[in-house]
GROMACS .gro file of C-alpha atoms in nm:
model
  140
    1MET     CA    1   1.191  -2.430   1.213
    2THR     CA    2   0.890  -2.347   0.996
    3THR     CA    3   0.583  -2.179   1.145
    4LEU     CA    4   0.235  -2.174   0.992
    5LEU     CA    5   0.122  -1.811   1.010
    6LYS     CA    6  -0.207  -1.844   0.826
    7LEU     CA    7  -0.420  -2.112   0.663
    8ASP     CA    8  -0.730  -2.000   0.476
    9THR     CA    9  -0.945  -2.299   0.382
   10LYS     CA   10  -1.190  -2.082   0.187
   11LYS     CA   11  -0.916  -1.937  -0.035
   12ASN     CA   12  -0.716  -2.263  -0.029
   13ASN     CA   13  -0.392  -2.089   0.056
   14GLY     CA   14  -0.158  -2.033   0.345
   15VAL     CA   15   0.151  -1.854   0.468
   16LEU     CA   16   0.456  -2.009   0.634
   17PHE     CA   17   0.757  -1.846   0.799
   18ASP     CA   18   1.084  -2.028   0.739
   19ASN     CA   19   1.300  -1.918   1.030
   20LYS     CA   20   1.613  -2.094   0.903
   21ASN     CA   21   1.614  -1.916   0.565
   22LYS     CA   22   1.435  -1.601   0.687
   23VAL     CA   23   1.168  -1.607   0.414
   24ILE     CA   24   0.792  -1.615   0.389
   25LYS     CA   25   0.643  -1.897   0.184
   26LYS     CA   26   0.301  -1.840   0.030
   27PHE     CA   27   0.137  -2.161  -0.093
   28TYR     CA   28  -0.183  -2.260  -0.266
   29LEU     CA   29  -0.369  -2.586  -0.220
   30LYS     CA   30  -0.546  -2.520  -0.550
   31ASN     CA   31  -0.412  -2.313  -0.838
   32LYS     CA   32  -0.683  -2.044  -0.820
   33ASN     CA   33  -0.522  -1.698  -0.794
   34PHE     CA   34  -0.170  -1.846  -0.768
   35ASN     CA   35  -0.044  -1.700  -1.098
   36ARG     CA   36  -0.219  -1.370  -1.036
   37GLU     CA   37  -0.060  -1.327  -0.693
   38PHE     CA   38   0.282  -1.436  -0.816
   39ASP     CA   39   0.267  -1.186  -1.104
   40GLY     CA   40   0.161  -0.908  -0.866
   41TYR     CA   41   0.442  -0.974  -0.623
   42LYS     CA   42   0.690  -1.010  -0.909
   43TRP     CA   43   0.597  -0.667  -1.045
   44TYR     CA   44   0.587  -0.492  -0.707
   45LEU     CA   45   0.899  -0.647  -0.556
   46SER     CA   46   1.096  -0.559  -0.870
   47LYS     CA   47   1.006  -0.196  -0.798
   48LEU     CA   48   1.141  -0.237  -0.443
   49ASN     CA   49   1.454  -0.417  -0.573
   50LYS     CA   50   1.354  -0.733  -0.385
   51LYS     CA   51   1.348  -1.088  -0.518
   52ILE     CA   52   1.069  -1.342  -0.540
   53LEU     CA   53   1.138  -1.711  -0.593
   54LEU     CA   54   0.880  -1.928  -0.765
   55GLU     CA   55   0.837  -2.294  -0.671
   56LYS     CA   56   0.578  -2.397  -0.928
   57LYS     CA   57   0.610  -2.762  -0.836
   58PHE     CA   58   0.442  -2.690  -0.504
   59ASN     CA   59   0.221  -2.395  -0.609
   60SER     CA   60   0.425  -2.171  -0.383
   61PHE     CA   61   0.671  -1.887  -0.387
   62LEU     CA   62   0.917  -1.735  -0.142
   63LEU     CA   63   0.902  -1.373  -0.030
   64PRO     CA   64   1.132  -1.152   0.173
   65VAL     CA   65   1.036  -1.088   0.534
   66PHE     CA   66   0.916  -0.734   0.603
   67LYS     CA   67   0.946  -0.657   0.973
   68GLY     CA   68   0.692  -0.401   1.073
   69LYS     CA   69   0.339  -0.344   1.193
   70ASN     CA   70   0.005  -0.366   1.024
   71PHE     CA   71  -0.331  -0.240   1.138
   72ASN     CA   72  -0.693  -0.344   1.124
   73PHE     CA   73  -0.945  -0.105   0.973
   74TRP     CA   74  -1.110  -0.037   1.308
   75GLN     CA   75  -0.793   0.089   1.476
   76LYS     CA   76  -0.792   0.466   1.526
   77LEU     CA   77  -0.424   0.489   1.435
   78ILE     CA   78  -0.499   0.441   1.065
   79PHE     CA   79  -0.664   0.781   1.054
   80GLU     CA   80  -0.341   0.959   1.135
   81THR     CA   81  -0.265   1.192   0.848
   82GLN     CA   82   0.100   1.086   0.844
   83ILE     CA   83   0.013   0.721   0.774
   84VAL     CA   84  -0.234   0.804   0.498
   85GLU     CA   85   0.014   1.042   0.337
   86LYS     CA   86   0.290   0.778   0.347
   87VAL     CA   87   0.066   0.529   0.163
   88ILE     CA   88  -0.030   0.785  -0.103
   89GLU     CA   89   0.333   0.893  -0.152
   90HIS     CA   90   0.444   0.530  -0.181
   91TYR     CA   91   0.184   0.467  -0.450
   92LYS     CA   92   0.274   0.782  -0.641
   93TYR     CA   93   0.644   0.696  -0.629
   94TYR     CA   94   0.627   0.332  -0.743
   95TRP     CA   95   0.335   0.327  -0.984
   96PRO     CA   96   0.407   0.435  -1.343
   97LYS     CA   97   0.273   0.773  -1.453
   98LYS     CA   98   0.041   0.626  -1.716
   99LYS     CA   99  -0.333   0.601  -1.762
  100TYR     CA  100  -0.335   0.221  -1.715
  101VAL     CA  101  -0.111   0.061  -1.455
  102PRO     CA  102  -0.074  -0.256  -1.247
  103TYR     CA  103  -0.353  -0.296  -0.992
  104HIS     CA  104  -0.328  -0.450  -0.645
  105GLY     CA  105  -0.701  -0.518  -0.628
  106ASP     CA  106  -0.743  -0.519  -0.248
  107LEU     CA  107  -0.536  -0.230  -0.119
  108THR     CA  108  -0.681  -0.203   0.230
  109ILE     CA  109  -0.502  -0.110   0.550
  110GLU     CA  110  -0.480  -0.480   0.642
  111ASN     CA  111  -0.266  -0.540   0.331
  112ILE     CA  112  -0.002  -0.286   0.422
  113ILE     CA  113   0.295  -0.342   0.652
  114PHE     CA  114   0.451  -0.029   0.798
  115LEU     CA  115   0.827  -0.054   0.841
  116LYS     CA  116   1.041   0.177   1.052
  117LYS     CA  117   0.950   0.542   1.005
  118LYS     CA  118   0.608   0.414   0.891
  119GLU     CA  119   0.726   0.334   0.537
  120PRO     CA  120   0.457   0.114   0.376
  121VAL     CA  121   0.497  -0.216   0.193
  122PHE     CA  122   0.197  -0.364   0.012
  123ILE     CA  123   0.124  -0.735   0.059
  124ASP     CA  124  -0.139  -0.989  -0.048
  125TRP     CA  125  -0.150  -0.953  -0.425
  126GLU     CA  126  -0.403  -1.230  -0.503
  127HIS     CA  127  -0.640  -0.988  -0.687
  128PHE     CA  128  -0.366  -0.841  -0.906
  129ARG     CA  129  -0.444  -0.725  -1.258
  130LYS     CA  130  -0.195  -0.594  -1.510
  131LYS     CA  131  -0.401  -0.296  -1.626
  132GLU     CA  132  -0.642  -0.070  -1.443
  133GLU     CA  133  -0.676   0.305  -1.429
  134TRP     CA  134  -0.407   0.486  -1.233
  135GLY     CA  135  -0.520   0.571  -0.882
  136LEU     CA  136  -0.801   0.317  -0.855
  137ASP     CA  137  -0.611   0.122  -0.589
  138ILE     CA  138  -0.523   0.422  -0.378
  139SER     CA  139  -0.879   0.555  -0.384
  140TYR     CA  140  -1.006   0.215  -0.268
   0.00000   0.00000   0.00000
């Protein structure tokens, strides 16, 4: 069974959960930001040793499922030092130690899933750019 998790008519994209294959399918009704998001996920998931599968015919790609919790910016829990430190450590570990690095472009608390032991995974890469100054994302 496939479940529609999100449909954004302003951004012309959506997210499906394929229960049979245990994958997330991100799709675009129009091509805007499709390549950018695919490239962002491709870079990031390679760092996590996870795979992404492109289905260009349908302007979509398949992502692994990350079981965890995410927060909204107004929730008090996001101000816990442990959570903020985990996000910073994750960034420092996976981003290259160079002046210019890949850039998420919208690294807010809503775009982070916290796995067991509050390990973060960054999602929603539609504003990805290949080169920005190191640390710009994490300071955002």
